[in-house]
């Protein structure tokens, strides 16, 4: 069973220096110490879109983006579909 659930905003903060925080760095440390994390399947697309927007806005370079993708590629993040999208909506709404 996964130890934590992450979302794309946390991963984006690992990519962009101006978004880094102690909290985001602590999550990265936990996931880097083979602790399995789970994320919604959409996470992979959201992270890539964040990096693409960062490139277009010149917040990072192509080399930075490549380094970031290489660094997260080895993280034990399991992508999963929710059992119920209605349940996810209800939880988010609460």
C-alpha positions as a Markdown table, in Angstrom:
| # | Residue | x | y | z |
|---|---|---|---|---|
| 1 | Unk | 0.0 | 0.0 | 0.0 |
| 2 | Unk | 1.2 | 3.5 | -0.8 |
| 3 | Unk | 2.5 | 5.6 | 2.0 |
| 4 | Unk | 1.2 | 8.9 | 0.5 |
| 5 | Unk | -0.7 | 10.4 | -2.3 |
| 6 | Unk | 0.9 | 13.2 | -4.3 |
| 7 | Unk | -0.5 | 15.7 | -6.8 |
| 8 | Unk | 1.0 | 17.6 | -9.6 |
| 9 | Unk | 1.4 | 20.9 | -7.7 |
| 10 | Unk | 4.0 | 19.2 | -5.4 |
| 11 | Unk | 5.9 | 17.8 | -8.4 |
| 12 | Unk | 5.8 | 21.1 | -10.1 |
| 13 | Unk | 7.4 | 22.7 | -7.1 |
| 14 | Unk | 10.3 | 20.3 | -7.4 |
| 15 | Unk | 10.9 | 21.6 | -10.9 |
| 16 | Unk | 10.6 | 25.4 | -10.4 |
| 17 | Unk | 13.1 | 27.0 | -8.0 |
| 18 | Unk | 10.7 | 29.8 | -7.1 |
| 19 | Unk | 8.0 | 27.3 | -6.0 |
| 20 | Unk | 10.2 | 25.2 | -3.7 |
| 21 | Unk | 9.2 | 25.0 | -0.1 |
| 22 | Unk | 10.2 | 23.0 | 3.0 |
| 23 | Unk | 7.0 | 21.0 | 2.7 |
| 24 | Unk | 7.6 | 20.1 | -1.0 |
| 25 | Unk | 11.2 | 19.2 | -0.3 |
| 26 | Unk | 10.2 | 17.0 | 2.6 |
| 27 | Unk | 7.8 | 15.1 | 0.3 |
| 28 | Unk | 10.5 | 14.6 | -2.2 |
| 29 | Unk | 12.8 | 13.3 | 0.4 |
| 30 | Unk | 10.2 | 10.8 | 1.5 |
| 31 | Unk | 9.5 | 9.6 | -2.0 |
| 32 | Unk | 13.2 | 9.4 | -2.8 |
| 33 | Unk | 13.7 | 6.9 | 0.1 |
| 34 | Unk | 11.9 | 4.1 | -1.7 |
| 35 | Unk | 8.5 | 5.0 | -0.2 |
| 36 | Unk | 5.9 | 4.3 | -2.7 |
| 37 | Unk | 3.6 | 7.1 | -3.5 |
| 38 | Unk | 0.4 | 7.0 | -5.5 |
| 39 | Unk | -1.0 | 9.6 | -7.8 |
| 40 | Unk | -4.0 | 9.8 | -10.1 |
| 41 | Unk | -3.1 | 8.8 | -13.7 |
| 42 | Unk | -3.7 | 12.3 | -14.8 |
| 43 | Unk | -0.7 | 13.3 | -12.7 |
| 44 | Unk | 1.8 | 12.4 | -15.4 |
| 45 | Unk | 0.0 | 14.7 | -17.9 |
| 46 | Unk | -0.4 | 17.5 | -15.4 |
| 47 | Unk | 3.3 | 17.5 | -14.5 |
| 48 | Unk | 4.4 | 17.5 | -18.1 |
| 49 | Unk | 2.0 | 20.4 | -18.9 |
| 50 | Unk | 3.4 | 22.4 | -15.9 |
| 51 | Unk | 6.9 | 21.9 | -17.3 |
| 52 | Unk | 5.8 | 22.9 | -20.8 |
| 53 | Unk | 4.2 | 26.1 | -19.5 |
| 54 | Unk | 7.4 | 26.8 | -17.5 |
| 55 | Unk | 9.4 | 26.4 | -20.7 |
| 56 | Unk | 7.1 | 28.7 | -22.7 |
| 57 | Unk | 7.3 | 31.3 | -20.0 |
| 58 | Unk | 11.1 | 31.0 | -19.8 |
| 59 | Unk | 10.9 | 30.0 | -16.1 |
| 60 | Unk | 13.3 | 27.1 | -16.9 |
| 61 | Unk | 15.5 | 25.9 | -19.7 |
| 62 | Unk | 15.1 | 22.8 | -21.8 |
| 63 | Unk | 18.1 | 21.4 | -20.0 |
| 64 | Unk | 16.4 | 22.0 | -16.7 |
| 65 | Unk | 13.2 | 20.3 | -17.9 |
| 66 | Unk | 15.2 | 17.3 | -19.1 |
| 67 | Unk | 17.0 | 17.1 | -15.8 |
| 68 | Unk | 13.7 | 17.3 | -13.9 |
| 69 | Unk | 12.1 | 14.5 | -16.0 |
| 70 | Unk | 15.2 | 12.3 | -15.5 |
| 71 | Unk | 15.1 | 12.9 | -11.7 |
| 72 | Unk | 11.4 | 12.0 | -11.3 |
| 73 | Unk | 11.5 | 9.1 | -13.7 |
| 74 | Unk | 13.0 | 6.8 | -11.1 |
| 75 | Unk | 10.7 | 7.8 | -8.2 |
| 76 | Unk | 8.4 | 5.1 | -7.0 |
| 77 | Unk | 5.1 | 6.9 | -8.0 |
| 78 | Unk | 2.4 | 4.5 | -8.9 |
| 79 | Unk | -0.3 | 6.0 | -11.2 |
| 80 | Unk | -3.8 | 4.8 | -10.6 |
| 81 | Unk | -7.3 | 5.4 | -11.7 |
| 82 | Unk | -9.8 | 6.2 | -8.9 |
| 83 | Unk | -12.3 | 3.5 | -8.0 |
| 84 | Unk | -15.1 | 6.1 | -8.4 |
| 85 | Unk | -14.8 | 9.5 | -10.0 |
| 86 | Unk | -18.0 | 10.5 | -8.2 |
| 87 | Unk | -16.3 | 9.6 | -4.9 |
| 88 | Unk | -13.2 | 11.7 | -5.8 |
| 89 | Unk | -15.5 | 14.7 | -6.6 |
| 90 | Unk | -17.3 | 14.3 | -3.3 |
| 91 | Unk | -14.1 | 14.1 | -1.4 |
| 92 | Unk | -12.7 | 17.2 | -3.2 |
| 93 | Unk | -15.9 | 19.1 | -2.6 |
| 94 | Unk | -15.7 | 18.5 | 1.1 |
